[in-house]
Tab-separated table of C-alpha atoms in Angstrom:
chain	number	residue	atom	x	y	z
A	290	MET	CA	-7.164	-39.517	45.676
A	291	ASP	CA	-9.377	-41.531	47.549
A	292	ASN	CA	-7.876	-43.578	50.777
A	293	ALA	CA	-7.427	-47.017	49.652
A	294	THR	CA	-7.467	-50.221	52.074
A	295	PRO	CA	-4.544	-52.184	53.039
A	296	HIS	CA	-3.348	-53.508	50.250
A	297	ASP	CA	-6.450	-53.472	48.506
A	298	PRO	CA	-6.719	-54.405	44.487
A	299	ASN	CA	-9.559	-52.289	43.221
A	300	THR	CA	-8.157	-49.208	44.724
A	301	SER	CA	-5.779	-46.926	42.312
A	302	ASP	CA	-5.011	-43.154	42.412
A	303	GLU	CA	-4.179	-43.376	38.869
A	304	ALA	CA	-6.956	-40.167	37.850
A	305	SER	CA	-6.095	-38.268	40.220
A	306	ALA	CA	-2.235	-37.499	39.976
A	307	ASP	CA	-1.166	-33.698	39.525
A	308	PRO	CA	1.059	-32.200	36.321
A	309	ARG	CA	4.416	-33.281	37.223
A	310	ARG	CA	7.160	-31.334	36.997
A	311	ILE	CA	10.339	-31.563	34.908
A	312	SER	CA	13.442	-33.439	37.127
A	313	ARG	CA	16.251	-34.152	36.353
A	314	LYS	CA	15.735	-37.988	35.374
A	315	GLY	CA	12.843	-37.262	32.890
A	316	LEU	CA	14.927	-34.859	30.955
A	317	LEU	CA	17.454	-37.793	31.145
A	318	LYS	CA	14.607	-40.062	29.443
A	319	ALA	CA	13.637	-38.332	27.145
A	320	ALA	CA	17.120	-37.201	25.699
A	321	ILE	CA	17.465	-41.241	25.641
A	322	VAL	CA	14.602	-41.840	23.321
A	323	ALA	CA	16.014	-39.030	21.823
A	324	SER	CA	18.729	-40.609	20.752
A	325	ALA	CA	18.037	-44.276	20.828
A	326	ALA	CA	21.228	-44.914	22.899
A	327	PRO	CA	21.617	-48.646	23.442
A	328	LEU	CA	21.590	-49.158	27.556
A	329	LEU	CA	24.665	-50.866	28.317
A	330	ALA	CA	26.435	-51.572	31.629
A	331	GLY	CA	27.834	-48.335	33.125
A	332	GLY	CA	25.124	-45.806	31.601
A	333	GLY	CA	21.220	-45.768	30.293
A	334	VAL	CA	18.208	-44.462	32.283
A	335	ALA	CA	19.281	-42.614	35.957
A	336	LEU	CA	17.603	-45.045	39.098
A	337	ALA	CA	16.649	-44.147	42.532
A	338	ARG	CA	19.220	-46.431	44.317
A	339	ASP	CA	21.620	-44.461	42.547
A	340	ALA	CA	20.557	-40.184	43.496
A	341	ALA	CA	20.449	-42.575	47.014
A	342	SER	CA	23.897	-43.627	47.031
A	343	SER	CA	25.174	-40.319	45.044
A	344	GLY	CA	23.120	-37.847	46.604
A	345	GLY	CA	22.713	-36.168	42.553
A	346	GLY	CA	25.050	-35.719	39.496
A	347	ALA	CA	28.382	-33.346	38.732
A	348	LEU	CA	26.653	-31.029	37.047
A	349	LEU	CA	22.836	-30.424	38.951
A	350	ALA	CA	22.179	-29.544	42.337
A	351	PRO	CA	21.047	-33.325	44.299
A	352	THR	CA	16.996	-32.160	45.477
A	353	PRO	CA	15.592	-32.940	48.753
A	354	GLN	CA	13.124	-35.547	46.709
A	355	CYS	CA	14.013	-39.182	45.833
A	356	ASP	CA	14.799	-40.714	42.361
A	357	ASP	CA	16.557	-37.902	41.458
A	358	GLY	CA	14.337	-35.355	42.058
A	359	ASP	CA	11.447	-36.838	40.437
A	360	ASP	CA	7.686	-36.943	41.604
A	361	THR	CA	6.416	-40.049	42.689
A	362	THR	CA	6.808	-42.466	39.550
A	363	PRO	CA	3.905	-41.122	38.094
A	364	PRO	CA	0.717	-43.746	37.294
A	365	GLN	CA	-1.404	-45.110	34.160
A	366	MET	CA	-4.180	-46.565	33.423
A	367	GLU	CA	-4.572	-49.605	34.563
A	368	GLY	CA	-6.922	-51.222	30.723
A	369	PRO	CA	-9.290	-53.294	29.722
A	370	TYR	CA	-6.790	-56.649	30.978
A	371	PHE	CA	-6.503	-56.981	35.241
A	372	LYS	CA	-7.421	-59.820	36.854
A	373	PRO	CA	-8.321	-59.457	40.862
A	374	ASN	CA	-6.710	-62.258	42.552
A	375	SER	CA	-3.582	-63.072	40.732
A	376	PRO	CA	-1.685	-66.252	42.669
A	377	ARG	CA	1.995	-65.139	44.628
A	378	ARG	CA	4.595	-66.539	42.655
A	379	THR	CA	8.040	-63.741	42.081
A	380	SER	CA	7.793	-65.979	37.537
A	381	LEU	CA	5.944	-66.144	35.451
A	382	VAL	CA	6.677	-69.196	33.317
A	383	THR	CA	8.568	-72.708	33.369
A	384	PRO	CA	11.532	-73.818	31.036
A	385	SER	CA	8.881	-74.584	28.465
A	386	THR	CA	7.366	-71.034	28.122
A	387	PRO	CA	7.694	-69.696	24.871
A	388	GLY	CA	9.383	-65.817	24.671
A	389	VAL	CA	12.185	-64.338	25.127
A	390	PRO	CA	13.751	-64.647	28.981
A	391	LEU	CA	13.566	-61.483	30.543
A	392	THR	CA	13.679	-60.686	35.001
A	393	VAL	CA	12.818	-57.590	35.584
A	394	SER	CA	14.054	-56.611	39.635
A	395	GLY	CA	15.015	-53.013	41.597
A	396	TYR	CA	13.402	-51.361	44.392
A	397	VAL	CA	11.081	-49.552	46.387
A	398	PHE	CA	10.969	-46.207	47.793
A	399	GLY	CA	9.521	-43.714	49.534
A	400	ARG	CA	9.551	-40.549	49.497
A	401	ALA	CA	13.048	-39.765	51.363
A	402	CYS	CA	14.778	-43.049	49.586
A	403	ARG	CA	14.352	-45.158	52.160
A	404	PRO	CA	13.192	-49.145	50.955
A	405	ILE	CA	9.801	-50.099	51.851
A	406	SER	CA	9.588	-53.283	53.041
A	407	GLY	CA	6.599	-55.385	52.718
A	408	ALA	CA	5.211	-53.761	49.520
A	409	LEU	CA	2.717	-55.009	46.767
A	410	LEU	CA	4.295	-55.791	43.766
A	411	ASP	CA	0.896	-57.046	40.923
A	412	PHE	CA	2.678	-58.307	37.621
A	413	TRP	CA	0.239	-58.673	34.119
A	414	GLN	CA	1.080	-58.822	30.841
A	415	ALA	CA	0.770	-59.599	27.311
A	416	ASP	CA	2.367	-63.269	26.006
A	417	THR	CA	4.835	-63.787	23.216
A	418	ASN	CA	1.958	-63.579	20.635
A	419	GLY	CA	0.709	-60.501	22.174
A	420	SER	CA	-2.464	-62.077	23.892
A	421	TYR	CA	-3.775	-62.081	27.510
A	422	ASP	CA	-4.552	-64.740	29.567
A	423	MET	CA	-8.440	-63.554	30.931
A	424	ALA	CA	-9.205	-67.153	31.382
A	425	GLN	CA	-7.011	-68.522	34.014
A	426	TYR	CA	-3.506	-66.164	35.770
A	427	ALA	CA	-0.930	-67.075	32.598
A	428	PHE	CA	1.235	-63.900	33.109
A	429	ARG	CA	-0.106	-62.869	36.196
A	430	GLY	CA	1.512	-62.629	39.314
A	431	HIS	CA	1.688	-60.977	42.847
A	432	GLN	CA	4.515	-60.613	45.049
A	433	PHE	CA	5.949	-58.670	47.977
A	434	THR	CA	9.622	-56.843	48.948
A	435	GLY	CA	11.838	-57.562	51.056
A	436	ALA	CA	13.465	-56.254	53.809
A	437	ASP	CA	15.468	-54.031	51.742
A	438	GLY	CA	13.152	-53.052	49.292
A	439	ALA	CA	14.220	-55.281	47.090
A	440	PHE	CA	12.399	-57.219	44.094
A	441	SER	CA	12.520	-59.787	41.003
A	442	LEU	CA	10.478	-60.954	38.688
A	443	THR	CA	11.422	-63.561	36.134
A	444	THR	CA	8.995	-63.783	33.235
A	445	ILE	CA	9.367	-63.200	28.730
A	446	VAL	CA	9.480	-60.506	26.520
A	447	PRO	CA	5.905	-59.382	26.113
A	448	GLY	CA	4.577	-59.417	22.365
A	449	LEU	CA	2.962	-56.736	20.245
A	450	TYR	CA	-1.024	-56.220	20.053
A	451	PRO	CA	-2.675	-53.083	18.059
A	452	GLY	CA	-2.314	-49.677	19.206
A	453	ARG	CA	0.178	-50.571	21.905
A	454	THR	CA	3.886	-50.538	22.515
A	455	ARG	CA	5.536	-53.624	24.288
A	456	HIS	CA	5.117	-52.889	28.630
A	457	ILE	CA	4.574	-54.282	31.371
A	458	HIS	CA	1.332	-53.299	33.877
A	459	VAL	CA	1.700	-53.212	37.705
A	460	LYS	CA	0.010	-51.807	40.511
A	461	ALA	CA	2.412	-50.976	43.655
A	462	GLN	CA	1.796	-50.196	47.234
A	463	ALA	CA	2.952	-49.517	50.499
A	464	PRO	CA	1.344	-51.833	53.381
A	465	GLY	CA	-1.726	-49.541	54.265
A	466	GLY	CA	-1.152	-47.159	51.257
A	467	ARG	CA	-2.839	-46.563	48.045
A	468	ILE	CA	-1.940	-48.087	45.071
A	469	LEU	CA	-0.330	-46.691	42.292
A	470	THR	CA	-0.969	-48.480	39.004
A	471	THR	CA	1.243	-47.066	35.940
A	472	GLN	CA	3.022	-49.532	33.146
A	473	LEU	CA	6.898	-50.363	32.250
A	474	TYR	CA	8.328	-49.645	29.044
A	475	PHE	CA	11.619	-51.068	27.371
A	476	PRO	CA	14.066	-48.515	25.518
A	477	ASN	CA	14.728	-48.261	21.371
A	478	GLU	CA	11.525	-50.141	20.734
A	479	PRO	CA	9.981	-48.562	17.502
A	480	ARG	CA	5.791	-47.833	18.764
A	481	ASN	CA	7.210	-46.572	21.364
A	482	ASN	CA	7.004	-43.600	19.426
A	483	THR	CA	3.513	-43.766	18.170
A	484	ASP	CA	2.178	-45.341	21.799
A	485	ALA	CA	-0.401	-42.675	22.812
A	486	LEU	CA	0.267	-43.625	26.541
A	487	PHE	CA	4.202	-44.884	26.126
A	488	ASP	CA	5.696	-42.535	28.574
A	489	PRO	CA	10.090	-41.832	28.674
A	490	GLU	CA	9.952	-41.120	32.784
A	491	LEU	CA	8.888	-45.066	32.481
A	492	LEU	CA	11.200	-47.046	30.953
A	493	MET	CA	13.461	-49.663	32.560
A	494	ASN	CA	17.112	-49.597	32.652
A	495	VAL	CA	17.655	-53.522	29.720
A	496	ARG	CA	20.441	-55.112	28.618
A	497	SER	CA	20.897	-58.385	26.862
A	498	VAL	CA	22.700	-61.390	29.160
A	499	GLY	CA	23.346	-64.717	27.427
A	500	ASN	CA	19.625	-66.034	25.251
A	501	GLY	CA	17.155	-63.147	27.554
A	502	ARG	CA	17.599	-59.792	28.415
A	503	GLN	CA	17.295	-58.206	31.885
A	504	GLY	CA	15.271	-55.055	32.792
A	505	THR	CA	16.342	-52.923	36.072
A	506	PHE	CA	13.598	-50.230	37.156
A	507	ASP	CA	12.911	-48.892	40.867
A	508	PHE	CA	9.395	-47.451	42.086
A	509	VAL	CA	8.863	-44.510	44.350
A	510	LEU	CA	5.539	-44.697	46.094
A	511	ASP	CA	4.149	-41.312	47.589
A	512	VAL	CA	4.947	-42.117	51.416
A	513	ALA	CA	6.584	-40.304	53.830
A	514	GLN	CA	9.214	-41.208	55.675
A	515	THR	CA	11.172	-39.337	58.362
A	516	PRO	CA	14.868	-40.332	58.245
A	517	GLY	CA	16.907	-40.760	61.185
A	518	PRO	CA	20.258	-39.901	62.598
A	519	SER	CA	20.494	-44.312	62.106
A	520	ASP	CA	18.842	-44.708	58.608
A	521	PRO	CA	20.022	-42.072	56.519
A	522	PRO	CA	18.406	-41.878	53.152
A	523	THR	CA	21.568	-41.469	51.238
A	524	THR	CA	23.507	-45.084	52.394
A	525	PRO	CA	21.977	-48.064	49.936
A	526	PRO	CA	20.654	-51.009	51.972
A	527	PRO	CA	23.730	-53.497	52.981
A	528	THR	CA	22.934	-57.291	51.261
A	529	ASP	CA	24.454	-60.780	53.061
A	530	PRO	CA	25.198	-62.114	50.174
A	531	PRO	CA	24.364	-66.071	50.241
A	532	GLY	CA	28.125	-66.902	49.401
A	533	GLY	CA	29.276	-70.981	48.697
A	534	THR	CA	29.996	-71.974	44.785
A	535	TRP	CA	27.775	-70.219	42.151
A	536	LYS	CA	24.618	-72.580	41.013
A	537	ALA	CA	22.014	-72.006	38.591
A	538	GLY	CA	18.361	-71.650	39.921
A	539	ALA	CA	19.657	-68.906	42.411
A	540	ASP	CA	18.419	-64.927	43.525
A	541	TYR	CA	21.348	-62.704	43.558
A	542	ARG	CA	21.703	-59.007	44.685
A	543	ALA	CA	24.708	-56.601	43.833
A	544	GLY	CA	27.865	-57.295	46.138
A	545	ASP	CA	27.061	-61.234	46.179
A	546	ARG	CA	30.095	-62.744	46.339
A	547	VAL	CA	30.656	-66.575	45.068
A	548	THR	CA	33.536	-69.400	43.907
A	549	TYR	CA	33.461	-70.336	39.952
A	550	GLY	CA	36.112	-72.879	39.252
A	551	GLY	CA	37.989	-71.355	42.134
A	552	VAL	CA	37.658	-68.088	41.341
A	553	ALA	CA	36.535	-65.126	42.839
A	554	TYR	CA	33.266	-63.031	41.743
A	555	ARG	CA	31.386	-60.327	43.129
A	556	CYS	CA	27.696	-60.354	41.907
A	557	ARG	CA	26.991	-56.500	39.929
A	558	GLN	CA	22.995	-56.990	38.988
A	559	ALA	CA	20.922	-58.170	40.742
A	560	HIS	CA	19.475	-61.859	38.705
A	561	ARG	CA	18.317	-65.044	38.792
A	562	SER	CA	21.054	-67.164	38.075
A	563	MET	CA	20.634	-70.057	35.235
A	564	THR	CA	22.332	-72.706	32.727
A	565	GLY	CA	24.542	-70.699	30.742
A	566	TRP	CA	24.699	-67.667	33.151
A	567	GLU	CA	27.958	-69.018	35.119
A	568	PRO	CA	30.276	-66.095	35.684
A	569	PRO	CA	33.584	-66.252	33.197
A	570	ASN	CA	30.459	-66.381	30.930
A	571	VAL	CA	28.596	-63.139	31.332
A	572	PRO	CA	30.413	-60.031	33.103
A	573	ALA	CA	27.471	-57.852	33.019
A	574	LEU	CA	26.469	-59.459	36.084
A	575	TRP	CA	30.042	-60.854	37.274
A	576	GLU	CA	33.552	-59.667	38.156
A	577	ARG	CA	36.082	-61.271	39.679
A	578	GLY	CA	36.997	-60.043	43.066
């Protein structure tokens, strides 16, 4: 694996991955694929933040690795449609963009389950018709994680094209680290069973909310971390809620508290709000209290 210059989009570690051991999270995802079980609130694929907050499951002994005992997020091929120098933005759509609205959010962690601030995430995908824009930068954009390692992408569900299941491409890189090139997948897609590149370890948690969908995924990069007593790896990073009255177009994090119609609500999952997703309308996102 070659060393990459900081945030160099032309360097990848995808070709140097060693065979990975079977992990608990991998087994969980394989079971989900086999049973085609829906991913709903309270269920779904294990996330790195779950391991960081719980220390492991009840039936399996916890391990010192992040992401529920997994290796780092597995790499995948870049494919023929990557373009460097994408614009910096967290939204790849406008109000008139056709397609099913989708938000993808999560965190970037190192091997000790500590969040990585300032990590680069470069996304690209097909439009709703399954086409990639090679002339301009439609459905392409990069962003950096915040101090808590969090990211959020606003886009649409990508369309299908011959030979592939639905997927989103991404390059992830810690400051000064190597680039991870990989792809994210959607659960319960018929073509998951026939796509030779599909990897169940790269499944997002996806749920329907209003007229759109929400996906979550946590990246674990091969970054050595030495937790200190004041920064234990099993404690999720705190977030400061914006508070105030709920409004459309705001970025909310899990734990944020707002009021709507004189009632207090607590955010259950990070998302960007939109008209129609008022707290009483989306119990998957907001709970009273």
